[in-house]
Amino acid sequence: MSTTWFITGTSSGFGRILTERLLRRGDRVAATLRRPEALDDLRALHGDRLWVGRLDVTDAEQVRTVVDQAFKALGQIDVVVNNAGYGVFASVEEATDEQIRSVIDTNLLGSIHVVRAALPHLRAQGSGHILQVSTAGGQAVYPNFSYYHASKWGIEGFSETVAREIAPFGIRLTIVEPGATPTGFGPSLDTAPVMPEYENTPAGDVRRAVADASFVLPNDPGRIADAMIDLVDSGRAPLRLPLGSDTYDDVQSALAARLAEHESQRDVAYSVVKDAATP
Ligand SMILES: NC(=O)c1ccc[n+]([C@@H]2O[C@H](COP(=O)([O-])OP(=O)(O)OC[C@H]3O[C@@H](n4cnc5c(N)ncnc54)[C@H](OP(=O)(O)O)[C@@H]3O)[C@@H](O)[C@H]2O)c1
């Protein structure tokens, strides 16, 4: 049975590949992006199964308008993919205020705007599956990505909460966590002038590793798009979908370390309870 998808950030990378694959198999897509002309080739191929909306996710008013228009044009929308996003690659002191504001506006607030705009429609339908694109860096951390992590850890907390709130309405939410994948993401990383003070720190190490020609992005973007489609087709909606051996291993290590650290503080945690025995 054909499904209908709403996707943000469809000019390149996962958003574009997902749109292509869905259209190729006969689904309908409301593809949104800042530069609609980037989809002219797909419009020519797929006619009215492709609905295109100009959308910058940082503009909350525009998000509401475009989401409303898409539901009106397509009737029912089964899947909403919050995909638009990018990374700032700089140590904590190197990034500018504007770089920080912009990445939070896009990755965190942009995704929140889309969810809030879509929910009245999904509630009225009594169904829907939101795919929130996060990253391995939504649960693990890498020096030089602190602001990207702030945006993605933020959207993970938001999404996990919202998943509980909307389940009673028959709406599901899955946080998709791709690992490092060759898309437009690497080339469009927003960088800042390097501070020499950070050269011989973990931030400098990561910068050198990423600049090294042998740095490998292990995952296949087409397979990541297919895994998202397969998940929706399966009817399952796990809270998280880790995609990539790097995501799996890095998140596994991060969670194990967090749990060990958490457990090591048990006595302190319990010591502040009102009726705790004094040591
Ligand atoms: N590739 C990876 O290694 C990787 C790993 C984990 C997670 N991710 C996540 O995957 C998602 C997609 O990234 P990608 O890898 O496919 O990179 P990409 O090829 O650079 O695609 C990013 C898309 O987001 C759009 N975008 C950025 N800011 C926007 C805004 N304010 N409003 C609307 N669209 C905006 C871009 O549009 P423009 O063309 O207009 O800039 C582009 O279409 C992101 O959320 C990213 O964090 C990527």
Tab-separated table of C-alpha atoms and ligand atoms in Angstrom:
chain	number	residue	atom	x	y	z
A	1	MET	CA	0.000	0.000	0.000
A	2	SER	CA	1.349	3.426	-0.928
A	3	THR	CA	2.222	5.784	1.926
A	4	THR	CA	2.555	9.555	2.057
A	5	TRP	CA	5.612	11.232	3.577
A	6	PHE	CA	6.479	14.794	4.631
A	7	ILE	CA	10.256	15.397	4.676
A	8	THR	CA	12.402	18.428	5.546
A	9	GLY	CA	15.802	19.180	4.019
A	10	THR	CA	15.318	17.329	0.725
A	11	SER	CA	17.870	19.203	-1.387
A	12	SER	CA	20.655	16.697	-0.671
A	13	GLY	CA	21.838	13.780	1.437
A	14	PHE	CA	19.392	11.565	3.318
A	15	GLY	CA	16.393	13.798	2.547
A	16	ARG	CA	16.992	13.741	-1.191
A	17	ILE	CA	17.773	10.001	-1.338
A	18	LEU	CA	14.727	9.154	0.756
A	19	THR	CA	12.538	11.278	-1.542
A	20	GLU	CA	13.941	9.586	-4.664
A	21	ARG	CA	13.452	6.076	-3.306
A	22	LEU	CA	9.927	6.708	-2.059
A	23	LEU	CA	8.831	8.232	-5.357
A	24	ARG	CA	10.459	5.438	-7.334
A	25	ARG	CA	8.390	2.829	-5.497
A	26	GLY	CA	5.107	4.742	-5.928
A	27	ASP	CA	4.731	6.621	-2.613
A	28	ARG	CA	3.689	10.271	-2.380
A	29	VAL	CA	6.102	12.799	-0.897
A	30	ALA	CA	5.671	16.332	0.404
A	31	ALA	CA	9.294	17.371	0.016
A	32	THR	CA	10.329	20.612	1.668
A	33	LEU	CA	13.542	22.544	1.210
A	34	ARG	CA	15.026	26.009	1.062
A	35	ARG	CA	15.718	25.816	-2.698
A	36	PRO	CA	12.720	24.157	-4.423
A	37	GLU	CA	14.458	24.251	-7.820
A	38	ALA	CA	16.783	21.521	-6.527
A	39	LEU	CA	13.900	19.061	-7.055
A	40	ASP	CA	12.946	20.149	-10.595
A	41	ASP	CA	14.288	16.878	-12.022
A	42	LEU	CA	12.117	14.793	-9.670
A	43	ARG	CA	9.062	16.966	-10.372
A	44	ALA	CA	9.456	16.258	-14.088
A	45	LEU	CA	9.715	12.513	-13.437
A	46	HIS	CA	6.995	11.992	-10.821
A	47	GLY	CA	4.290	14.594	-11.468
A	48	ASP	CA	1.774	15.123	-8.703
A	49	ARG	CA	3.071	12.322	-6.470
A	50	LEU	CA	5.688	14.931	-5.511
A	51	TRP	CA	4.430	18.024	-3.665
A	52	VAL	CA	7.179	20.587	-3.105
A	53	GLY	CA	7.174	23.324	-0.448
A	54	ARG	CA	9.762	26.021	0.137
A	55	LEU	CA	10.712	25.750	3.801
A	56	ASP	CA	13.400	27.073	6.070
A	57	VAL	CA	12.758	25.204	9.325
A	58	THR	CA	14.059	28.076	11.443
A	59	ASP	CA	10.963	30.130	10.519
A	60	ALA	CA	8.196	28.864	12.836
A	61	GLU	CA	5.447	30.743	10.991
A	62	GLN	CA	6.574	29.369	7.633
A	63	VAL	CA	6.709	25.866	9.131
A	64	ARG	CA	3.069	26.121	10.256
A	65	THR	CA	1.962	27.457	6.862
A	66	VAL	CA	3.801	24.834	4.814
A	67	VAL	CA	2.754	21.923	7.041
A	68	ASP	CA	-0.892	23.057	6.839
A	69	GLN	CA	-0.620	23.390	3.042
A	70	ALA	CA	0.918	19.935	2.688
A	71	PHE	CA	-1.829	18.241	4.719
A	72	LYS	CA	-4.458	20.152	2.749
A	73	ALA	CA	-2.929	19.172	-0.595
A	74	LEU	CA	-2.291	15.518	0.233
A	75	GLY	CA	-5.161	14.693	2.574
A	76	GLN	CA	-3.420	12.190	4.810
A	77	ILE	CA	0.287	12.177	5.693
A	78	ASP	CA	1.531	8.946	7.224
A	79	VAL	CA	5.157	9.770	7.995
A	80	VAL	CA	6.812	13.057	9.008
A	81	VAL	CA	10.603	13.092	8.714
A	82	ASN	CA	12.462	15.814	10.585
A	83	ASN	CA	15.677	15.567	8.625
A	84	ALA	CA	16.974	19.111	7.956
A	85	GLY	CA	20.135	19.816	9.887
A	86	TYR	CA	23.861	20.497	9.797
A	87	GLY	CA	26.890	20.566	12.076
A	88	VAL	CA	29.129	23.194	13.625
A	89	PHE	CA	32.695	21.886	13.880
A	90	ALA	CA	34.579	24.029	16.398
A	91	SER	CA	35.744	23.841	19.997
A	92	VAL	CA	33.610	25.514	22.628
A	93	GLU	CA	35.489	28.845	22.526
A	94	GLU	CA	36.047	28.981	18.768
A	95	ALA	CA	32.422	29.123	17.626
A	96	THR	CA	30.715	32.517	17.398
A	97	ASP	CA	27.424	33.441	19.070
A	98	GLU	CA	25.779	33.437	15.631
A	99	GLN	CA	27.054	29.938	14.802
A	100	ILE	CA	25.690	28.648	18.103
A	101	ARG	CA	22.300	30.314	17.678
A	102	SER	CA	21.952	29.099	14.108
A	103	VAL	CA	22.644	25.419	14.768
A	104	ILE	CA	20.258	25.369	17.740
A	105	ASP	CA	17.636	27.233	15.667
A	106	THR	CA	17.921	24.685	12.875
A	107	ASN	CA	18.497	21.293	14.484
A	108	LEU	CA	16.633	21.755	17.757
A	109	LEU	CA	14.021	24.496	17.348
A	110	GLY	CA	13.440	23.693	13.649
A	111	SER	CA	12.533	20.096	14.483
A	112	ILE	CA	10.353	21.245	17.378
A	113	HIS	CA	8.469	23.665	15.084
A	114	VAL	CA	7.726	20.840	12.622
A	115	VAL	CA	6.462	18.464	15.306
A	116	ARG	CA	4.214	21.152	16.821
A	117	ALA	CA	2.837	22.082	13.387
A	118	ALA	CA	2.166	18.466	12.374
A	119	LEU	CA	0.604	17.213	15.594
A	120	PRO	CA	-2.872	18.781	15.230
A	121	HIS	CA	-3.165	17.069	11.821
A	122	LEU	CA	-1.794	13.731	13.023
A	123	ARG	CA	-4.123	13.803	16.034
A	124	ALA	CA	-7.080	14.485	13.747
A	125	GLN	CA	-6.039	11.486	11.618
A	126	GLY	CA	-5.505	9.338	14.690
A	127	SER	CA	-2.300	7.994	13.140
A	128	GLY	CA	1.173	8.912	11.992
A	129	HIS	CA	4.836	8.069	12.477
A	130	ILE	CA	7.378	10.827	13.150
A	131	LEU	CA	10.979	9.985	12.225
A	132	GLN	CA	13.289	12.380	14.022
A	133	VAL	CA	16.753	12.300	12.462
A	134	SER	CA	19.341	12.574	15.220
A	135	THR	CA	22.810	11.007	15.094
A	136	ALA	CA	25.183	8.766	17.025
A	137	GLY	CA	26.087	12.160	18.500
A	138	GLY	CA	22.628	12.310	20.071
A	139	GLN	CA	23.871	9.907	22.755
A	140	ALA	CA	27.672	9.893	22.391
A	141	VAL	CA	30.043	12.876	22.178
A	142	TYR	CA	33.025	13.867	20.050
A	143	PRO	CA	35.217	16.920	20.822
A	144	ASN	CA	34.629	19.864	18.450
A	145	PHE	CA	30.934	19.014	18.117
A	146	SER	CA	29.650	20.467	21.404
A	147	TYR	CA	27.056	22.706	19.754
A	148	TYR	CA	25.895	19.956	17.392
A	149	HIS	CA	25.548	17.690	20.429
A	150	ALA	CA	23.646	20.399	22.311
A	151	SER	CA	21.154	20.473	19.433
A	152	LYS	CA	20.888	16.700	18.980
A	153	TRP	CA	20.920	15.669	22.654
A	154	GLY	CA	18.263	18.355	23.071
A	155	ILE	CA	16.092	16.946	20.322
A	156	GLU	CA	16.530	13.426	21.740
A	157	GLY	CA	15.173	14.547	25.137
A	158	PHE	CA	12.334	16.432	23.477
A	159	SER	CA	11.485	13.483	21.227
A	160	GLU	CA	11.581	10.879	23.979
A	161	THR	CA	9.141	12.975	26.012
A	162	VAL	CA	6.858	13.708	23.071
A	163	ALA	CA	6.755	10.010	22.124
A	164	ARG	CA	5.103	9.316	25.478
A	165	GLU	CA	2.710	12.240	25.165
A	166	ILE	CA	1.441	11.333	21.691
A	167	ALA	CA	1.213	7.550	21.996
A	168	PRO	CA	-2.372	7.791	23.338
A	169	PHE	CA	-3.378	9.473	20.048
A	170	GLY	CA	-2.063	6.581	17.938
A	171	ILE	CA	0.979	8.595	16.824
A	172	ARG	CA	4.419	7.000	17.039
A	173	LEU	CA	7.883	8.547	17.081
A	174	THR	CA	11.265	7.029	16.282
A	175	ILE	CA	14.607	8.772	16.775
A	176	VAL	CA	16.862	7.761	13.845
A	177	GLU	CA	20.569	7.794	14.663
A	178	PRO	CA	22.805	7.528	11.596
A	179	GLY	CA	26.555	7.260	11.983
A	180	ALA	CA	29.143	8.981	9.780
A	181	THR	CA	27.915	8.863	6.183
A	182	PRO	CA	29.084	10.573	2.973
A	183	THR	CA	26.371	13.176	2.234
A	184	GLY	CA	26.516	16.960	2.079
A	185	PHE	CA	27.006	16.946	5.882
A	186	GLY	CA	30.839	16.886	5.918
A	187	PRO	CA	31.332	19.530	3.208
A	188	SER	CA	28.767	21.833	4.829
A	189	LEU	CA	30.211	21.654	8.364
A	190	ASP	CA	30.338	25.213	9.729
A	191	THR	CA	33.881	25.833	11.016
A	192	ALA	CA	35.617	28.666	12.878
A	193	PRO	CA	39.193	29.969	13.060
A	194	VAL	CA	41.264	27.568	15.156
A	195	MET	CA	42.558	28.736	18.547
A	196	PRO	CA	46.143	27.503	19.030
A	197	GLU	CA	45.347	26.798	22.703
A	198	TYR	CA	43.181	23.843	21.583
A	199	GLU	CA	45.739	22.306	19.195
A	200	ASN	CA	47.140	19.812	21.711
A	201	THR	CA	43.822	18.864	23.265
A	202	PRO	CA	41.190	16.260	22.265
A	203	ALA	CA	39.581	18.955	20.049
A	204	GLY	CA	42.838	19.286	18.094
A	205	ASP	CA	43.161	15.494	17.863
A	206	VAL	CA	39.678	15.206	16.349
A	207	ARG	CA	40.392	18.053	13.938
A	208	ARG	CA	43.533	16.305	12.692
A	209	ALA	CA	41.759	12.934	12.432
A	210	VAL	CA	38.909	14.413	10.371
A	211	ALA	CA	41.344	16.302	8.114
A	212	ASP	CA	43.331	13.108	7.455
A	213	ALA	CA	42.699	11.759	3.953
A	214	SER	CA	42.329	8.251	5.412
A	215	PHE	CA	39.331	9.299	7.575
A	216	VAL	CA	36.504	6.908	6.694
A	217	LEU	CA	32.754	7.532	6.712
A	218	PRO	CA	31.633	3.913	6.993
A	219	ASN	CA	27.933	4.055	6.147
A	220	ASP	CA	25.951	3.978	2.904
A	221	PRO	CA	23.344	6.781	2.605
A	222	GLY	CA	21.078	4.649	0.378
A	223	ARG	CA	21.068	1.852	2.943
A	224	ILE	CA	20.223	4.374	5.660
A	225	ALA	CA	17.244	5.646	3.620
A	226	ASP	CA	16.160	2.041	2.987
A	227	ALA	CA	16.361	1.215	6.703
A	228	MET	CA	14.031	4.128	7.455
A	229	ILE	CA	11.567	2.982	4.788
A	230	ASP	CA	11.778	-0.635	5.975
A	231	LEU	CA	11.045	0.474	9.528
A	232	VAL	CA	7.880	2.293	8.483
A	233	ASP	CA	6.804	-0.627	6.268
A	234	SER	CA	7.296	-3.033	9.172
A	235	GLY	CA	4.708	-1.215	11.277
A	236	ARG	CA	7.171	-1.190	14.179
A	237	ALA	CA	8.124	2.035	15.958
A	238	PRO	CA	11.079	1.516	18.304
A	239	LEU	CA	11.985	4.676	20.199
A	240	ARG	CA	15.464	4.643	18.637
A	241	LEU	CA	16.874	3.260	15.403
A	242	PRO	CA	20.698	3.179	15.485
A	243	LEU	CA	22.093	3.005	11.935
A	244	GLY	CA	25.754	2.161	11.366
A	245	SER	CA	28.318	0.060	13.184
A	246	ASP	CA	29.910	3.308	14.430
A	247	THR	CA	26.615	4.435	15.952
A	248	TYR	CA	26.010	1.046	17.500
A	249	ASP	CA	29.500	0.749	19.039
A	250	ASP	CA	29.911	4.378	20.114
A	251	VAL	CA	26.473	4.574	21.743
A	252	GLN	CA	27.004	1.192	23.419
A	253	SER	CA	30.300	2.415	24.947
A	254	ALA	CA	28.819	5.780	25.931
A	255	LEU	CA	25.828	4.164	27.647
A	256	ALA	CA	28.013	1.635	29.482
A	257	ALA	CA	30.299	4.435	30.722
A	258	ARG	CA	27.313	6.566	31.803
A	259	LEU	CA	25.752	3.684	33.673
A	260	ALA	CA	29.028	2.835	35.439
A	261	GLU	CA	29.523	6.465	36.434
A	262	HIS	CA	25.910	6.774	37.566
A	263	GLU	CA	26.184	3.627	39.699
A	264	SER	CA	29.433	4.859	41.254
A	265	GLN	CA	27.491	7.809	42.737
A	266	ARG	CA	24.752	5.732	44.364
A	267	ASP	CA	25.811	6.363	47.953
A	268	VAL	CA	26.042	10.126	47.441
A	269	ALA	CA	22.645	10.196	45.738
A	270	TYR	CA	20.964	8.333	48.592
A	271	SER	CA	22.836	10.321	51.268
A	272	VAL	CA	20.810	13.500	50.669
A	273	VAL	CA	17.398	11.888	51.214
A	274	LYS	CA	15.725	13.539	54.269
A	275	ASP	CA	15.750	10.509	56.533
A	276	ALA	CA	19.094	9.069	55.308
A	277	ALA	CA	21.329	7.597	58.019
A	278	THR	CA	24.238	9.974	58.740
A	279	PRO	CA	27.545	8.372	57.730
B	1	LIG	N1	25.839	12.491	7.112
B	1	LIG	C1	26.133	12.161	8.345
B	1	LIG	O1	27.247	11.698	8.652
B	1	LIG	C2	25.079	12.291	9.401
B	1	LIG	C3	25.207	11.491	10.550
B	1	LIG	C4	24.244	11.580	11.530
B	1	LIG	C5	23.166	12.425	11.389
B	1	LIG	N2	23.074	13.209	10.277
B	1	LIG	C6	21.900	14.095	10.187
B	1	LIG	O2	21.208	13.809	8.994
B	1	LIG	C7	20.423	14.939	8.643
B	1	LIG	C8	20.579	15.204	7.160
B	1	LIG	O3	21.923	15.518	6.886
B	1	LIG	P1	22.712	14.925	5.635
B	1	LIG	O4	23.762	14.047	6.165
B	1	LIG	O5	21.788	14.379	4.631
B	1	LIG	O6	23.450	16.247	5.132
B	1	LIG	P2	23.172	17.194	3.869
B	1	LIG	O7	23.362	16.431	2.617
B	1	LIG	O8	24.024	18.396	4.109
B	1	LIG	O9	21.635	17.566	4.004
B	1	LIG	C9	21.186	18.480	4.954
B	1	LIG	C10	19.871	19.036	4.501
B	1	LIG	O10	19.367	19.911	5.527
B	1	LIG	C11	18.970	21.120	4.900
B	1	LIG	N3	18.937	22.261	5.799
B	1	LIG	C12	19.924	22.796	6.548
B	1	LIG	N4	19.466	23.876	7.208
B	1	LIG	C13	18.154	24.011	6.880
B	1	LIG	C14	17.131	24.920	7.238
B	1	LIG	N5	17.360	25.950	8.081
B	1	LIG	N6	15.890	24.741	6.720
B	1	LIG	C15	15.626	23.718	5.866
B	1	LIG	N7	16.571	22.842	5.461
B	1	LIG	C16	17.820	22.990	5.980
B	1	LIG	C17	19.956	21.308	3.760
B	1	LIG	O11	19.421	22.244	2.841
B	1	LIG	P3	20.286	23.321	2.004
B	1	LIG	O12	20.694	22.622	0.738
B	1	LIG	O13	19.313	24.441	1.770
B	1	LIG	O14	21.448	23.725	2.866
B	1	LIG	C18	20.000	19.885	3.233
B	1	LIG	O15	18.883	19.629	2.420
B	1	LIG	C19	20.871	16.088	9.549
B	1	LIG	O16	19.912	16.285	10.565
B	1	LIG	C20	22.182	15.576	10.150
B	1	LIG	O17	22.424	16.108	11.416
B	1	LIG	C21	23.983	13.161	9.285
